[in-house]
Amino acid sequence: MPTQGEENPIYFVEVQFQTDTEIYSRLFSEISLYLRQNKPKNSWRGVVIYPNRSLDTADIKNYSEFFISQRISRIYLNELGETASLPVGIATMKLVVDEEETAITSARQLIDRTQQEINIEAQRRQLLELIETILVYKFPTMSREEIEGMFGLSDLKQTRVYQEGKQEGKQEGKQQGAREEKFRMIPLLLRLGLSFEEAAKELGLSLEEIQQEMQKQPPSQDT
């Protein structure tokens, strides 16, 4: 979505967690289509986010001017340095690639920063929910109650993930709950760019289970 005011650029953001040789041709096609259809007065910028540099394999020779001018920027999450020095949104994405031994500390720092820096309640809640979801993915054997204890936040109890977990907790044991967490992570991993096979490997599920779960999902409303 465009930012408010003609002086602010429109940002196009692509998150890519698997090799894609057509990512830049697709990105520029989508940007061109948006500009043609909407004719914005704003300038524009593009950002492509990778977990690491090794996945950035697409040829840029037909688009090199955009990279030289920095109209298109590439971010490699594992090269960003300390989480505390990053914007909250980027730092939250970096949490995906953090090692388990540092993820909890980073998450706690992000929670504090989200409370202090994000003044709009809906945005704050969305970030808290995303942080929790990433932690659930990274620590699939932990119950939601344990995740809640890790957060130590009253705000967490208002997030969708917590509310759904509270309801499920009355009906399921810890082992079944952990399995359900894995199924809940499938759409997130696919939106981050993982293939069905990669998502199955990350979650310890079979490819058939991934495919069956996605068949249950409602159609996407994205345009």
PDB file of C-alpha atoms in Angstrom:
ATOM      1  CA  MET A   1       0.000   0.000   0.000  1.00  0.00           C
ATOM      2  CA  PRO A   2       1.233   3.534  -0.715  1.00  0.00           C
ATOM      3  CA  THR A   3       2.392   5.600   2.228  1.00  0.00           C
ATOM      4  CA  GLN A   4       0.460   8.772   2.976  1.00  0.00           C
ATOM      5  CA  GLY A   5       1.535  11.980   1.274  1.00  0.00           C
ATOM      6  CA  GLU A   6       3.069  12.491  -2.141  1.00  0.00           C
ATOM      7  CA  GLU A   7       6.489  13.112  -0.581  1.00  0.00           C
ATOM      8  CA  ASN A   8       6.604   9.539   0.790  1.00  0.00           C
ATOM      9  CA  PRO A   9       7.647   6.697  -1.541  1.00  0.00           C
ATOM     10  CA  ILE A  10       5.578   3.590  -2.180  1.00  0.00           C
ATOM     11  CA  TYR A  11       7.440   0.485  -0.980  1.00  0.00           C
ATOM     12  CA  PHE A  12       7.158  -2.877  -2.703  1.00  0.00           C
ATOM     13  CA  VAL A  13       8.456  -5.640  -0.415  1.00  0.00           C
ATOM     14  CA  GLU A  14       9.225  -9.213  -1.470  1.00  0.00           C
ATOM     15  CA  VAL A  15      10.171 -11.839   1.132  1.00  0.00           C
ATOM     16  CA  GLN A  16      11.988 -14.757  -0.493  1.00  0.00           C
ATOM     17  CA  PHE A  17      12.991 -17.860   1.481  1.00  0.00           C
ATOM     18  CA  GLN A  18      13.821 -20.158  -1.413  1.00  0.00           C
ATOM     19  CA  THR A  19      15.739 -19.987  -4.691  1.00  0.00           C
ATOM     20  CA  ASP A  20      13.705 -18.326  -7.450  1.00  0.00           C
ATOM     21  CA  THR A  21      15.410 -17.478 -10.752  1.00  0.00           C
ATOM     22  CA  GLU A  22      12.430 -15.382 -11.872  1.00  0.00           C
ATOM     23  CA  ILE A  23      11.966 -13.266  -8.764  1.00  0.00           C
ATOM     24  CA  TYR A  24      13.209 -10.011 -10.298  1.00  0.00           C
ATOM     25  CA  SER A  25      11.366 -10.357 -13.600  1.00  0.00           C
ATOM     26  CA  ARG A  26       8.193 -11.076 -11.637  1.00  0.00           C
ATOM     27  CA  LEU A  27       8.794  -8.230  -9.180  1.00  0.00           C
ATOM     28  CA  PHE A  28       9.351  -5.641 -11.909  1.00  0.00           C
ATOM     29  CA  SER A  29       6.327  -6.892 -13.837  1.00  0.00           C
ATOM     30  CA  GLU A  30       4.139  -6.467 -10.751  1.00  0.00           C
ATOM     31  CA  ILE A  31       5.573  -3.023 -10.002  1.00  0.00           C
ATOM     32  CA  SER A  32       5.018  -1.884 -13.598  1.00  0.00           C
ATOM     33  CA  LEU A  33       1.454  -3.178 -13.556  1.00  0.00           C
ATOM     34  CA  TYR A  34       0.722  -1.356 -10.285  1.00  0.00           C
ATOM     35  CA  LEU A  35       2.181   1.914 -11.594  1.00  0.00           C
ATOM     36  CA  ARG A  36       0.221   1.632 -14.828  1.00  0.00           C
ATOM     37  CA  GLN A  37      -3.079   0.869 -13.149  1.00  0.00           C
ATOM     38  CA  ASN A  38      -2.831   3.331 -10.249  1.00  0.00           C
ATOM     39  CA  LYS A  39      -0.679   6.144 -11.685  1.00  0.00           C
ATOM     40  CA  PRO A  40       0.558   7.242  -8.252  1.00  0.00           C
ATOM     41  CA  LYS A  41       2.217  10.611  -7.781  1.00  0.00           C
ATOM     42  CA  ASN A  42       4.572   9.097  -5.220  1.00  0.00           C
ATOM     43  CA  SER A  43       7.985   7.810  -6.155  1.00  0.00           C
ATOM     44  CA  TRP A  44       8.625   4.152  -5.382  1.00  0.00           C
ATOM     45  CA  ARG A  45      11.208   1.861  -3.827  1.00  0.00           C
ATOM     46  CA  GLY A  46      11.585  -1.911  -3.719  1.00  0.00           C
ATOM     47  CA  VAL A  47      12.983  -4.204  -1.029  1.00  0.00           C
ATOM     48  CA  VAL A  48      13.755  -7.914  -1.417  1.00  0.00           C
ATOM     49  CA  ILE A  49      14.395  -9.809   1.827  1.00  0.00           C
ATOM     50  CA  TYR A  50      16.383 -13.061   1.866  1.00  0.00           C
ATOM     51  CA  PRO A  51      17.409 -15.187   4.868  1.00  0.00           C
ATOM     52  CA  ASN A  52      20.934 -15.346   3.390  1.00  0.00           C
ATOM     53  CA  ARG A  53      22.892 -14.270   0.319  1.00  0.00           C
ATOM     54  CA  SER A  54      23.166 -17.781  -1.130  1.00  0.00           C
ATOM     55  CA  LEU A  55      19.478 -17.739  -2.137  1.00  0.00           C
ATOM     56  CA  ASP A  56      19.905 -14.575  -4.206  1.00  0.00           C
ATOM     57  CA  THR A  57      20.731 -16.322  -7.484  1.00  0.00           C
ATOM     58  CA  ALA A  58      18.479 -14.568 -10.028  1.00  0.00           C
ATOM     59  CA  ASP A  59      20.095 -12.630 -12.870  1.00  0.00           C
ATOM     60  CA  ILE A  60      19.813  -8.833 -12.478  1.00  0.00           C
ATOM     61  CA  LYS A  61      21.567  -7.728 -15.680  1.00  0.00           C
ATOM     62  CA  ASN A  62      18.347  -6.413 -17.249  1.00  0.00           C
ATOM     63  CA  TYR A  63      17.564  -4.433 -14.094  1.00  0.00           C
ATOM     64  CA  SER A  64      21.040  -3.390 -12.925  1.00  0.00           C
ATOM     65  CA  GLU A  65      20.240   0.348 -13.029  1.00  0.00           C
ATOM     66  CA  PHE A  66      17.611  -0.089 -10.327  1.00  0.00           C
ATOM     67  CA  PHE A  67      20.130  -1.765  -8.027  1.00  0.00           C
ATOM     68  CA  ILE A  68      22.913   0.731  -8.746  1.00  0.00           C
ATOM     69  CA  SER A  69      20.574   3.635  -7.964  1.00  0.00           C
ATOM     70  CA  GLN A  70      19.374   1.754  -4.843  1.00  0.00           C
ATOM     71  CA  ARG A  71      15.775   2.054  -5.943  1.00  0.00           C
ATOM     72  CA  ILE A  72      15.768  -1.690  -5.318  1.00  0.00           C
ATOM     73  CA  SER A  73      17.519  -2.853  -2.144  1.00  0.00           C
ATOM     74  CA  ARG A  74      18.326  -6.372  -1.016  1.00  0.00           C
ATOM     75  CA  ILE A  75      18.406  -7.388   2.649  1.00  0.00           C
ATOM     76  CA  TYR A  76      20.102 -10.575   3.892  1.00  0.00           C
ATOM     77  CA  LEU A  77      18.755 -11.290   7.352  1.00  0.00           C
ATOM     78  CA  ASN A  78      21.781 -13.252   8.582  1.00  0.00           C
ATOM     79  CA  GLU A  79      24.075 -10.309   7.791  1.00  0.00           C
ATOM     80  CA  LEU A  80      22.176  -7.597   9.625  1.00  0.00           C
ATOM     81  CA  GLY A  81      24.105  -7.682  12.881  1.00  0.00           C
ATOM     82  CA  GLU A  82      22.610  -7.016  16.296  1.00  0.00           C
ATOM     83  CA  THR A  83      18.811  -7.077  16.524  1.00  0.00           C
ATOM     84  CA  ALA A  84      18.755  -4.077  18.862  1.00  0.00           C
ATOM     85  CA  SER A  85      20.132  -1.790  16.138  1.00  0.00           C
ATOM     86  CA  LEU A  86      17.499  -2.724  13.527  1.00  0.00           C
ATOM     87  CA  PRO A  87      14.013  -1.303  12.887  1.00  0.00           C
ATOM     88  CA  VAL A  88      11.398  -3.354  14.721  1.00  0.00           C
ATOM     89  CA  GLY A  89       9.846  -4.802  11.560  1.00  0.00           C
ATOM     90  CA  ILE A  90      13.166  -5.949  10.087  1.00  0.00           C
ATOM     91  CA  ALA A  91      14.345  -7.242  13.460  1.00  0.00           C
ATOM     92  CA  THR A  92      11.180  -9.355  13.691  1.00  0.00           C
ATOM     93  CA  MET A  93      11.919 -10.900  10.296  1.00  0.00           C
ATOM     94  CA  LYS A  94      15.493 -11.612  11.422  1.00  0.00           C
ATOM     95  CA  LEU A  95      14.067 -13.629  14.310  1.00  0.00           C
ATOM     96  CA  VAL A  96      13.151 -16.308  11.749  1.00  0.00           C
ATOM     97  CA  VAL A  97      16.830 -17.041  11.051  1.00  0.00           C
ATOM     98  CA  ASP A  98      18.180 -16.529  14.586  1.00  0.00           C
ATOM     99  CA  GLU A  99      19.679 -19.549  16.328  1.00  0.00           C
ATOM    100  CA  GLU A 100      17.511 -21.080  19.053  1.00  0.00           C
ATOM    101  CA  GLU A 101      19.892 -20.051  21.830  1.00  0.00           C
ATOM    102  CA  THR A 102      19.572 -16.365  20.871  1.00  0.00           C
ATOM    103  CA  ALA A 103      15.970 -16.332  19.627  1.00  0.00           C
ATOM    104  CA  ILE A 104      14.352 -16.056  23.066  1.00  0.00           C
ATOM    105  CA  THR A 105      16.548 -13.133  24.124  1.00  0.00           C
ATOM    106  CA  SER A 106      15.951 -11.410  20.797  1.00  0.00           C
ATOM    107  CA  ALA A 107      12.211 -11.993  21.093  1.00  0.00           C
ATOM    108  CA  ARG A 108      12.079 -10.442  24.553  1.00  0.00           C
ATOM    109  CA  GLN A 109      13.948  -7.397  23.278  1.00  0.00           C
ATOM    110  CA  LEU A 110      11.546  -7.127  20.362  1.00  0.00           C
ATOM    111  CA  ILE A 111       8.558  -7.340  22.674  1.00  0.00           C
ATOM    112  CA  ASP A 112       9.876  -4.467  24.796  1.00  0.00           C
ATOM    113  CA  ARG A 113      10.647  -2.384  21.725  1.00  0.00           C
ATOM    114  CA  THR A 114       7.243  -3.095  20.190  1.00  0.00           C
ATOM    115  CA  GLN A 115       5.525  -1.844  23.341  1.00  0.00           C
ATOM    116  CA  GLN A 116       7.689   1.268  23.480  1.00  0.00           C
ATOM    117  CA  GLU A 117       7.943   2.198  19.803  1.00  0.00           C
ATOM    118  CA  ILE A 118       4.635   1.142  18.235  1.00  0.00           C
ATOM    119  CA  ASN A 119       1.861   3.467  19.379  1.00  0.00           C
ATOM    120  CA  ILE A 120      -0.944   2.145  17.177  1.00  0.00           C
ATOM    121  CA  GLU A 121      -2.612  -0.702  19.053  1.00  0.00           C
ATOM    122  CA  ALA A 122      -3.555  -2.773  15.997  1.00  0.00           C
ATOM    123  CA  GLN A 123       0.016  -2.641  14.643  1.00  0.00           C
ATOM    124  CA  ARG A 124       1.461  -3.454  18.052  1.00  0.00           C
ATOM    125  CA  ARG A 125      -0.799  -6.465  18.392  1.00  0.00           C
ATOM    126  CA  GLN A 126       0.051  -7.706  14.900  1.00  0.00           C
ATOM    127  CA  LEU A 127       3.765  -7.534  15.650  1.00  0.00           C
ATOM    128  CA  LEU A 128       3.322  -9.353  18.966  1.00  0.00           C
ATOM    129  CA  GLU A 129       1.334 -12.048  17.196  1.00  0.00           C
ATOM    130  CA  LEU A 130       4.003 -12.415  14.520  1.00  0.00           C
ATOM    131  CA  ILE A 131       6.741 -12.716  17.158  1.00  0.00           C
ATOM    132  CA  GLU A 132       4.746 -15.358  18.994  1.00  0.00           C
ATOM    133  CA  THR A 133       4.059 -17.272  15.782  1.00  0.00           C
ATOM    134  CA  ILE A 134       7.754 -17.317  14.906  1.00  0.00           C
ATOM    135  CA  LEU A 135       8.583 -18.622  18.385  1.00  0.00           C
ATOM    136  CA  VAL A 136       5.936 -21.335  18.072  1.00  0.00           C
ATOM    137  CA  TYR A 137       7.595 -22.389  14.818  1.00  0.00           C
ATOM    138  CA  LYS A 138      11.096 -22.355  16.317  1.00  0.00           C
ATOM    139  CA  PHE A 139      10.060 -24.201  19.500  1.00  0.00           C
ATOM    140  CA  PRO A 140       7.289 -26.609  18.382  1.00  0.00           C
ATOM    141  CA  THR A 141       7.449 -28.714  21.578  1.00  0.00           C
ATOM    142  CA  MET A 142       6.587 -25.752  23.824  1.00  0.00           C
ATOM    143  CA  SER A 143       2.988 -25.217  24.836  1.00  0.00           C
ATOM    144  CA  ARG A 144       1.284 -21.874  24.394  1.00  0.00           C
ATOM    145  CA  GLU A 145       1.289 -21.476  28.178  1.00  0.00           C
ATOM    146  CA  GLU A 146       5.078 -21.753  28.114  1.00  0.00           C
ATOM    147  CA  ILE A 147       5.228 -19.247  25.259  1.00  0.00           C
ATOM    148  CA  GLU A 148       2.996 -16.913  27.283  1.00  0.00           C
ATOM    149  CA  GLY A 149       5.337 -17.227  30.253  1.00  0.00           C
ATOM    150  CA  MET A 150       8.226 -16.375  27.991  1.00  0.00           C
ATOM    151  CA  PHE A 151       6.447 -13.209  26.890  1.00  0.00           C
ATOM    152  CA  GLY A 152       5.148 -12.118  30.288  1.00  0.00           C
ATOM    153  CA  LEU A 153       2.717  -9.723  28.617  1.00  0.00           C
ATOM    154  CA  SER A 154      -0.935  -8.945  29.144  1.00  0.00           C
ATOM    155  CA  ASP A 155      -1.051  -7.751  25.519  1.00  0.00           C
ATOM    156  CA  LEU A 156      -0.261 -11.279  24.367  1.00  0.00           C
ATOM    157  CA  LYS A 157      -3.580 -12.522  25.729  1.00  0.00           C
ATOM    158  CA  GLN A 158      -5.378 -10.338  23.193  1.00  0.00           C
ATOM    159  CA  THR A 159      -3.680 -11.824  20.143  1.00  0.00           C
ATOM    160  CA  ARG A 160      -5.482 -14.250  17.865  1.00  0.00           C
ATOM    161  CA  VAL A 161      -2.843 -16.933  18.341  1.00  0.00           C
ATOM    162  CA  TYR A 162      -3.194 -16.849  22.125  1.00  0.00           C
ATOM    163  CA  GLN A 163      -7.003 -16.840  22.072  1.00  0.00           C
ATOM    164  CA  GLU A 164      -7.149 -19.806  19.707  1.00  0.00           C
ATOM    165  CA  GLY A 165      -4.572 -21.642  21.787  1.00  0.00           C
ATOM    166  CA  LYS A 166      -6.486 -21.050  25.007  1.00  0.00           C
ATOM    167  CA  GLN A 167      -9.602 -22.558  23.480  1.00  0.00           C
ATOM    168  CA  GLU A 168      -7.714 -25.552  22.096  1.00  0.00           C
ATOM    169  CA  GLY A 169      -5.882 -26.137  25.355  1.00  0.00           C
ATOM    170  CA  LYS A 170      -9.113 -27.180  27.014  1.00  0.00           C
ATOM    171  CA  GLN A 171      -9.528 -29.993  24.522  1.00  0.00           C
ATOM    172  CA  GLU A 172      -6.042 -31.172  23.615  1.00  0.00           C
ATOM    173  CA  GLY A 173      -3.002 -32.443  25.421  1.00  0.00           C
ATOM    174  CA  LYS A 174       0.432 -30.960  24.988  1.00  0.00           C
ATOM    175  CA  GLN A 175       1.530 -33.462  22.340  1.00  0.00           C
ATOM    176  CA  GLN A 176      -1.528 -32.916  20.169  1.00  0.00           C
ATOM    177  CA  GLY A 177      -1.221 -29.172  20.664  1.00  0.00           C
ATOM    178  CA  ALA A 178       2.358 -29.226  19.382  1.00  0.00           C
ATOM    179  CA  ARG A 179       1.202 -31.064  16.265  1.00  0.00           C
ATOM    180  CA  GLU A 180      -1.554 -28.520  15.699  1.00  0.00           C
ATOM    181  CA  GLU A 181       1.043 -25.757  16.006  1.00  0.00           C
ATOM    182  CA  LYS A 182       2.944 -27.304  13.126  1.00  0.00           C
ATOM    183  CA  PHE A 183      -0.159 -27.271  10.950  1.00  0.00           C
ATOM    184  CA  ARG A 184      -0.768 -23.622  11.840  1.00  0.00           C
ATOM    185  CA  MET A 185       2.756 -22.784  10.696  1.00  0.00           C
ATOM    186  CA  ILE A 186       2.255 -24.204   7.194  1.00  0.00           C
ATOM    187  CA  PRO A 187       0.579 -21.115   5.627  1.00  0.00           C
ATOM    188  CA  LEU A 188       3.158 -18.796   7.230  1.00  0.00           C
ATOM    189  CA  LEU A 189       6.109 -20.785   5.856  1.00  0.00           C
ATOM    190  CA  LEU A 190       4.550 -20.906   2.396  1.00  0.00           C
ATOM    191  CA  ARG A 191       3.937 -17.134   2.481  1.00  0.00           C
ATOM    192  CA  LEU A 192       7.601 -16.693   3.376  1.00  0.00           C
ATOM    193  CA  GLY A 193       8.500 -18.497   0.157  1.00  0.00           C
ATOM    194  CA  LEU A 194       9.200 -22.067   1.238  1.00  0.00           C
ATOM    195  CA  SER A 195       8.042 -24.863  -1.049  1.00  0.00           C
ATOM    196  CA  PHE A 196       5.756 -27.655   0.175  1.00  0.00           C
ATOM    197  CA  GLU A 197       8.782 -29.954   0.396  1.00  0.00           C
ATOM    198  CA  GLU A 198      10.826 -27.410   2.394  1.00  0.00           C
ATOM    199  CA  ALA A 199       7.927 -26.699   4.762  1.00  0.00           C
ATOM    200  CA  ALA A 200       7.485 -30.448   5.349  1.00  0.00           C
ATOM    201  CA  LYS A 201      11.179 -30.803   6.201  1.00  0.00           C
ATOM    202  CA  GLU A 202      11.182 -27.790   8.544  1.00  0.00           C
ATOM    203  CA  LEU A 203       8.112 -28.984  10.455  1.00  0.00           C
ATOM    204  CA  GLY A 204       8.865 -32.705  10.482  1.00  0.00           C
ATOM    205  CA  LEU A 205       5.685 -33.520   8.549  1.00  0.00           C
ATOM    206  CA  SER A 206       5.136 -35.550   5.414  1.00  0.00           C
ATOM    207  CA  LEU A 207       4.519 -33.888   2.047  1.00  0.00           C
ATOM    208  CA  GLU A 208       1.080 -35.512   2.007  1.00  0.00           C
ATOM    209  CA  GLU A 209       0.198 -33.890   5.352  1.00  0.00           C
ATOM    210  CA  ILE A 210       1.254 -30.470   4.025  1.00  0.00           C
ATOM    211  CA  GLN A 211      -0.832 -30.889   0.877  1.00  0.00           C
ATOM    212  CA  GLN A 212      -3.875 -32.119   2.791  1.00  0.00           C
ATOM    213  CA  GLU A 213      -3.690 -29.233   5.251  1.00  0.00           C
ATOM    214  CA  MET A 214      -3.457 -26.624   2.472  1.00  0.00           C
ATOM    215  CA  GLN A 215      -6.523 -28.102   0.796  1.00  0.00           C
ATOM    216  CA  LYS A 216      -8.451 -27.202   3.966  1.00  0.00           C
ATOM    217  CA  GLN A 217      -7.351 -23.572   3.844  1.00  0.00           C
ATOM    218  CA  PRO A 218      -9.848 -20.987   2.549  1.00  0.00           C
ATOM    219  CA  PRO A 219      -9.010 -19.344  -0.800  1.00  0.00           C
ATOM    220  CA  SER A 220      -6.559 -16.440  -0.534  1.00  0.00           C
ATOM    221  CA  GLN A 221      -8.064 -12.961  -0.698  1.00  0.00           C
ATOM    222  CA  ASP A 222      -4.812 -11.389  -1.955  1.00  0.00           C
ATOM    223  CA  THR A 223      -4.908  -9.715  -5.297  1.00  0.00           C
TER     224      THR A 223
END
